[in-house]
Amino acid sequence: MRLLFLAVLRAHTGNAVTAERVRFAVAFSEPMKDTVLTLWPHTKGKIYVQSQGIETTPNAAFDWNSFLQRAEIQPSANSLRVFLLVCGLRRVKDPLYLLDAFSEWHQEEPNVYMVIVGPEVDPAFTREVRARVVRAHGVRLLGEMPQGDLHAALKRCSALVNSSVSEGMSAAILEAMDLEVPVLARNIPGNAAVVTHQVTGLLFADAQEFIRLAKRLLKDPVLGKELAANGKAYVNRLHSCEVERATYQCLIRDLEGAAEE
């Protein structure tokens, strides 16, 4: 049976056989579309660009102090600053990238913490992460959380961190923007496609630049508010769930019409 529809085509995955057989493909961004066309020129005219729609649902009953206790962080510290790294534990997400630099920073400033939250996707890598985190200062590792609790925790944090080696389009980044939380993201093409440096977030090239930008963010609350407001406006403008839904409904109607012919 001919493959009629490919819901989401990630620029860094897939194969030529699949690409040849699709009737339509959806890329998250123009740079992703360009990459696909470079890999598979015969898909020209088949690829539509539609960003992910984002909707956040923070749990109103979420207990921040319980979250901190679970992370073994003293909740009584008035100057506490938590950076949240949301990712599944697999190598492409590179959750250990900032570990040493952040550990050194925590020893200088004991009120800063980085909490890594996400499912254990790769068991072998998870063991490696656990072994490294247990020896680090100021870095905590928690398992997967219900989405509503995660969104509520994120709202209480100083920033959302992304240290991935590669991204298609990070939902965690977009969710942080929607929740008006500043974003600190590794400067890779997938992140740079949604984060404009010093406008909707901050992009870092290495661990040392991350620390410098994180310190700047904590010392400059006006900057944090500007990034949060710009990020929220960006998501409202380009990542509407309603627009995403309408795009897919239109494509499906086209497929249904073609199938009847």
mmCIF file of N, CA, C and O in Angstrom, residues 42-105:
data_model
loop_
_atom_site.group_PDB
_atom_site.id
_atom_site.type_symbol
_atom_site.label_atom_id
_atom_site.label_comp_id
_atom_site.label_asym_id
_atom_site.label_seq_id
_atom_site.Cartn_x
_atom_site.Cartn_y
_atom_site.Cartn_z
ATOM 1 N N HIS A 42 13.819 15.330 -4.710
ATOM 2 C CA HIS A 42 12.568 14.907 -5.332
ATOM 3 C C HIS A 42 11.334 15.200 -4.472
ATOM 4 O O HIS A 42 10.206 15.035 -4.930
ATOM 5 N N THR A 43 11.538 15.648 -3.212
ATOM 6 C CA THR A 43 10.388 15.969 -2.363
ATOM 7 C C THR A 43 9.894 17.399 -2.572
ATOM 8 O O THR A 43 8.937 17.820 -1.918
ATOM 9 N N LYS A 44 10.509 18.129 -3.489
ATOM 10 C CA LYS A 44 10.083 19.504 -3.749
ATOM 11 C C LYS A 44 8.602 19.530 -4.123
ATOM 12 O O LYS A 44 8.138 18.754 -4.950
ATOM 13 N N GLY A 45 7.873 20.421 -3.506
ATOM 14 C CA GLY A 45 6.439 20.516 -3.749
ATOM 15 C C GLY A 45 5.599 19.658 -2.824
ATOM 16 O O GLY A 45 4.369 19.795 -2.782
ATOM 17 N N LYS A 46 6.255 18.770 -2.064
ATOM 18 C CA LYS A 46 5.525 17.898 -1.139
ATOM 19 C C LYS A 46 5.587 18.381 0.307
ATOM 20 O O LYS A 46 4.826 17.912 1.150
ATOM 21 N N ILE A 47 6.520 19.293 0.600
ATOM 22 C CA ILE A 47 6.801 19.639 1.994
ATOM 23 C C ILE A 47 6.086 20.924 2.398
ATOM 24 O O ILE A 47 6.218 21.958 1.743
ATOM 25 N N TYR A 48 5.343 20.835 3.483
ATOM 26 C CA TYR A 48 4.678 21.989 4.071
ATOM 27 C C TYR A 48 5.376 22.338 5.381
ATOM 28 O O TYR A 48 5.828 21.451 6.103
ATOM 29 N N VAL A 49 5.451 23.617 5.668
ATOM 30 C CA VAL A 49 6.062 24.065 6.927
ATOM 31 C C VAL A 49 4.957 24.413 7.920
ATOM 32 O O VAL A 49 4.092 25.238 7.638
ATOM 33 N N GLN A 50 4.978 23.737 9.047
ATOM 34 C CA GLN A 50 4.032 24.027 10.122
ATOM 35 C C GLN A 50 4.726 23.819 11.457
ATOM 36 O O GLN A 50 5.115 22.706 11.804
ATOM 37 N N SER A 51 4.891 24.878 12.208
ATOM 38 C CA SER A 51 5.531 24.781 13.521
ATOM 39 C C SER A 51 4.648 23.998 14.479
ATOM 40 O O SER A 51 3.433 23.889 14.301
ATOM 41 N N GLN A 52 5.287 23.460 15.512
ATOM 42 C CA GLN A 52 4.530 22.777 16.554
ATOM 43 C C GLN A 52 3.592 23.746 17.264
ATOM 44 O O GLN A 52 3.966 24.864 17.590
ATOM 45 N N GLY A 53 2.379 23.291 17.515
ATOM 46 C CA GLY A 53 1.484 24.064 18.357
ATOM 47 C C GLY A 53 1.791 23.775 19.824
ATOM 48 O O GLY A 53 2.078 22.639 20.191
ATOM 49 N N ILE A 54 1.759 24.803 20.653
ATOM 50 C CA ILE A 54 2.134 24.647 22.060
ATOM 51 C C ILE A 54 0.977 25.067 22.967
ATOM 52 O O ILE A 54 0.344 26.099 22.764
ATOM 53 N N GLU A 55 0.743 24.241 23.959
ATOM 54 C CA GLU A 55 -0.262 24.550 24.978
ATOM 55 C C GLU A 55 0.275 24.066 26.321
ATOM 56 O O GLU A 55 0.680 22.911 26.445
ATOM 57 N N THR A 56 0.293 24.933 27.310
ATOM 58 C CA THR A 56 0.808 24.554 28.630
ATOM 59 C C THR A 56 -0.331 24.499 29.638
ATOM 60 O O THR A 56 -1.277 25.280 29.570
ATOM 61 N N THR A 57 -0.193 23.560 30.580
ATOM 62 C CA THR A 57 -1.261 23.332 31.567
ATOM 63 C C THR A 57 -0.670 23.135 32.959
ATOM 64 O O THR A 57 -0.659 22.030 33.503
ATOM 65 N N PRO A 58 -0.136 24.199 33.568
ATOM 66 C CA PRO A 58 0.451 24.045 34.903
ATOM 67 C C PRO A 58 -0.579 23.617 35.943
ATOM 68 O O PRO A 58 -1.695 24.127 35.970
ATOM 69 N N ASN A 59 -0.173 22.682 36.778
ATOM 70 C CA ASN A 59 -1.039 22.161 37.833
ATOM 71 C C ASN A 59 -1.136 23.178 38.971
ATOM 72 O O ASN A 59 -0.141 23.469 39.641
ATOM 73 N N ALA A 60 -2.332 23.704 39.194
ATOM 74 C CA ALA A 60 -2.522 24.727 40.230
ATOM 75 C C ALA A 60 -2.260 24.188 41.631
ATOM 76 O O ALA A 60 -1.970 24.952 42.559
ATOM 77 N N ALA A 61 -2.343 22.867 41.799
ATOM 78 C CA ALA A 61 -2.143 22.264 43.122
ATOM 79 C C ALA A 61 -0.698 21.816 43.346
ATOM 80 O O ALA A 61 -0.396 21.192 44.371
ATOM 81 N N PHE A 62 0.177 22.139 42.420
ATOM 82 C CA PHE A 62 1.576 21.706 42.528
ATOM 83 C C PHE A 62 2.242 22.296 43.765
ATOM 84 O O PHE A 62 2.086 23.483 44.067
ATOM 85 N N ASP A 63 3.015 21.474 44.470
ATOM 86 C CA ASP A 63 3.699 21.890 45.700
ATOM 87 C C ASP A 63 5.197 22.072 45.406
ATOM 88 O O ASP A 63 5.936 21.099 45.280
ATOM 89 N N TRP A 64 5.623 23.315 45.317
ATOM 90 C CA TRP A 64 7.017 23.633 45.006
ATOM 91 C C TRP A 64 7.963 23.131 46.097
ATOM 92 O O TRP A 64 9.039 22.592 45.797
ATOM 93 N N ASN A 65 7.590 23.272 47.342
ATOM 94 C CA ASN A 65 8.450 22.814 48.429
ATOM 95 C C ASN A 65 8.653 21.303 48.394
ATOM 96 O O ASN A 65 9.748 20.803 48.669
ATOM 97 N N SER A 66 7.615 20.567 48.035
ATOM 98 C CA SER A 66 7.749 19.112 47.903
ATOM 99 C C SER A 66 8.689 18.756 46.763
ATOM 100 O O SER A 66 9.478 17.812 46.852
ATOM 101 N N PHE A 67 8.611 19.523 45.687
ATOM 102 C CA PHE A 67 9.524 19.327 44.559
ATOM 103 C C PHE A 67 10.973 19.526 44.995
ATOM 104 O O PHE A 67 11.858 18.724 44.685
ATOM 105 N N LEU A 68 11.222 20.599 45.746
ATOM 106 C CA LEU A 68 12.579 20.873 46.209
ATOM 107 C C LEU A 68 13.066 19.781 47.172
ATOM 108 O O LEU A 68 14.226 19.357 47.107
ATOM 109 N N GLN A 69 12.193 19.334 48.038
ATOM 110 C CA GLN A 69 12.570 18.270 48.974
ATOM 111 C C GLN A 69 12.909 16.984 48.234
ATOM 112 O O GLN A 69 13.867 16.297 48.583
ATOM 113 N N ARG A 70 12.132 16.678 47.216
ATOM 114 C CA ARG A 70 12.414 15.495 46.399
ATOM 115 C C ARG A 70 13.770 15.614 45.716
ATOM 116 O O ARG A 70 14.487 14.632 45.541
ATOM 117 N N ALA A 71 14.129 16.843 45.353
ATOM 118 C CA ALA A 71 15.425 17.089 44.715
ATOM 119 C C ALA A 71 16.542 17.289 45.737
ATOM 120 O O ALA A 71 17.680 17.586 45.363
ATOM 121 N N GLU A 72 16.228 17.143 47.009
ATOM 122 C CA GLU A 72 17.182 17.331 48.100
ATOM 123 C C GLU A 72 17.803 18.729 48.068
ATOM 124 O O GLU A 72 19.008 18.915 48.206
ATOM 125 N N ILE A 73 16.905 19.707 47.898
ATOM 126 C CA ILE A 73 17.286 21.118 47.933
ATOM 127 C C ILE A 73 16.535 21.767 49.086
ATOM 128 O O ILE A 73 15.323 21.593 49.213
ATOM 129 N N GLN A 74 17.236 22.497 49.914
ATOM 130 C CA GLN A 74 16.604 23.150 51.051
ATOM 131 C C GLN A 74 15.619 24.212 50.568
ATOM 132 O O GLN A 74 16.020 25.187 49.925
ATOM 133 N N PRO A 75 14.324 24.047 50.845
ATOM 134 C CA PRO A 75 13.331 24.993 50.323
ATOM 135 C C PRO A 75 13.289 26.320 51.050
ATOM 136 O O PRO A 75 12.617 27.241 50.617
ATOM 137 N N SER A 76 14.018 26.449 52.156
ATOM 138 C CA SER A 76 13.938 27.665 52.970
ATOM 139 C C SER A 76 14.820 28.799 52.453
ATOM 140 O O SER A 76 14.707 29.931 52.913
ATOM 141 N N ALA A 77 15.678 28.492 51.502
ATOM 142 C CA ALA A 77 16.622 29.513 51.019
ATOM 143 C C ALA A 77 15.886 30.575 50.199
ATOM 144 O O ALA A 77 15.336 30.286 49.143
ATOM 145 N N ASN A 78 15.867 31.826 50.686
ATOM 146 C CA ASN A 78 15.151 32.902 49.995
ATOM 147 C C ASN A 78 15.788 33.260 48.660
ATOM 148 O O ASN A 78 15.102 33.692 47.728
ATOM 149 N N SER A 79 17.089 33.084 48.564
ATOM 150 C CA SER A 79 17.792 33.467 47.337
ATOM 151 C C SER A 79 17.991 32.289 46.386
ATOM 152 O O SER A 79 18.816 32.352 45.484
ATOM 153 N N LEU A 80 17.245 31.227 46.585
ATOM 154 C CA LEU A 80 17.393 30.020 45.778
ATOM 155 C C LEU A 80 17.132 30.309 44.306
ATOM 156 O O LEU A 80 16.170 30.989 43.946
ATOM 157 N N ARG A 81 18.000 29.777 43.443
ATOM 158 C CA ARG A 81 17.847 29.926 41.999
ATOM 159 C C ARG A 81 17.991 28.546 41.357
ATOM 160 O O ARG A 81 19.036 27.906 41.485
ATOM 161 N N VAL A 82 16.932 28.106 40.680
ATOM 162 C CA VAL A 82 16.914 26.770 40.089
ATOM 163 C C VAL A 82 16.838 26.882 38.570
ATOM 164 O O VAL A 82 15.984 27.589 38.029
ATOM 165 N N PHE A 83 17.733 26.168 37.899
ATOM 166 C CA PHE A 83 17.720 26.053 36.444
ATOM 167 C C PHE A 83 17.223 24.645 36.113
ATOM 168 O O PHE A 83 17.751 23.662 36.633
ATOM 169 N N LEU A 84 16.228 24.561 35.245
ATOM 170 C CA LEU A 84 15.603 23.277 34.942
ATOM 171 C C LEU A 84 16.009 22.815 33.548
ATOM 172 O O LEU A 84 15.795 23.517 32.557
ATOM 173 N N LEU A 85 16.613 21.628 33.495
ATOM 174 C CA LEU A 85 16.977 21.014 32.218
ATOM 175 C C LEU A 85 16.017 19.854 31.980
ATOM 176 O O LEU A 85 16.042 18.867 32.718
ATOM 177 N N VAL A 86 15.150 19.994 31.001
ATOM 178 C CA VAL A 86 14.120 18.994 30.717
ATOM 179 C C VAL A 86 14.535 18.175 29.509
ATOM 180 O O VAL A 86 14.698 18.711 28.404
ATOM 181 N N CYS A 87 14.724 16.869 29.715
ATOM 182 C CA CYS A 87 15.135 16.021 28.582
ATOM 183 C C CYS A 87 15.022 14.554 28.946
ATOM 184 O O CYS A 87 15.160 14.169 30.107
ATOM 185 N N GLY A 88 14.780 13.736 27.935
ATOM 186 C CA GLY A 88 14.917 12.303 28.114
ATOM 187 C C GLY A 88 16.391 11.965 28.216
ATOM 188 O O GLY A 88 17.232 12.607 27.562
ATOM 189 N N LEU A 89 16.723 10.989 29.036
ATOM 190 C CA LEU A 89 18.137 10.676 29.255
ATOM 191 C C LEU A 89 18.669 9.820 28.107
ATOM 192 O O LEU A 89 18.622 8.596 28.129
ATOM 193 N N ARG A 90 19.175 10.513 27.094
ATOM 194 C CA ARG A 90 19.840 9.885 25.957
ATOM 195 C C ARG A 90 20.932 10.832 25.478
ATOM 196 O O ARG A 90 20.899 12.041 25.746
ATOM 197 N N ARG A 91 21.901 10.285 24.779
ATOM 198 C CA ARG A 91 23.125 11.041 24.485
ATOM 199 C C ARG A 91 22.888 12.297 23.660
ATOM 200 O O ARG A 91 23.575 13.304 23.847
ATOM 201 N N VAL A 92 21.933 12.255 22.740
ATOM 202 C CA VAL A 92 21.713 13.418 21.883
ATOM 203 C C VAL A 92 21.267 14.632 22.698
ATOM 204 O O VAL A 92 21.492 15.774 22.292
ATOM 205 N N LYS A 93 20.678 14.406 23.866
ATOM 206 C CA LYS A 93 20.262 15.511 24.729
ATOM 207 C C LYS A 93 21.417 16.059 25.564
ATOM 208 O O LYS A 93 21.322 17.148 26.138
ATOM 209 N N ASP A 94 22.485 15.313 25.699
ATOM 210 C CA ASP A 94 23.732 15.748 26.345
ATOM 211 C C ASP A 94 23.515 16.431 27.703
ATOM 212 O O ASP A 94 24.022 17.540 27.935
ATOM 213 N N PRO A 95 22.797 15.795 28.620
ATOM 214 C CA PRO A 95 22.527 16.443 29.912
ATOM 215 C C PRO A 95 23.767 16.649 30.778
ATOM 216 O O PRO A 95 23.716 17.410 31.749
ATOM 217 N N LEU A 96 24.875 15.987 30.435
ATOM 218 C CA LEU A 96 26.103 16.134 31.216
ATOM 219 C C LEU A 96 26.992 17.269 30.706
ATOM 220 O O LEU A 96 28.023 17.566 31.312
ATOM 221 N N TYR A 97 26.593 17.920 29.629
ATOM 222 C CA TYR A 97 27.422 18.929 28.982
ATOM 223 C C TYR A 97 27.814 20.067 29.931
ATOM 224 O O TYR A 97 28.944 20.566 29.897
ATOM 225 N N LEU A 98 26.899 20.473 30.783
ATOM 226 C CA LEU A 98 27.126 21.615 31.668
ATOM 227 C C LEU A 98 27.499 21.202 33.089
ATOM 228 O O LEU A 98 27.672 22.053 33.960
ATOM 229 N N LEU A 99 27.594 19.903 33.321
ATOM 230 C CA LEU A 99 27.707 19.382 34.689
ATOM 231 C C LEU A 99 28.897 19.964 35.450
ATOM 232 O O LEU A 99 28.749 20.496 36.555
ATOM 233 N N ASP A 100 30.087 19.857 34.897
ATOM 234 C CA ASP A 100 31.291 20.304 35.616
ATOM 235 C C ASP A 100 31.280 21.809 35.856
ATOM 236 O O ASP A 100 31.601 22.281 36.957
ATOM 237 N N ALA A 101 30.904 22.571 34.823
ATOM 238 C CA ALA A 101 30.896 24.028 34.958
ATOM 239 C C ALA A 101 29.863 24.468 35.996
ATOM 240 O O ALA A 101 30.126 25.359 36.815
ATOM 241 N N PHE A 102 28.690 23.826 35.974
ATOM 242 C CA PHE A 102 27.664 24.212 36.945
ATOM 243 C C PHE A 102 28.084 23.805 38.353
ATOM 244 O O PHE A 102 27.841 24.542 39.318
ATOM 245 N N SER A 103 28.723 22.659 38.487
ATOM 246 C CA SER A 103 29.185 22.194 39.788
ATOM 247 C C SER A 103 30.174 23.191 40.403
ATOM 248 O O SER A 103 30.108 23.508 41.596
ATOM 249 N N GLU A 104 31.066 23.715 39.565
ATOM 250 C CA GLU A 104 32.023 24.717 40.038
ATOM 251 C C GLU A 104 31.304 25.997 40.455
ATOM 252 O O GLU A 104 31.642 26.611 41.472
ATOM 253 N N TRP A 105 30.314 26.395 39.664
ATOM 254 C CA TRP A 105 29.555 27.604 39.985
ATOM 255 C C TRP A 105 28.826 27.443 41.319
ATOM 256 O O TRP A 105 28.818 28.352 42.155
#
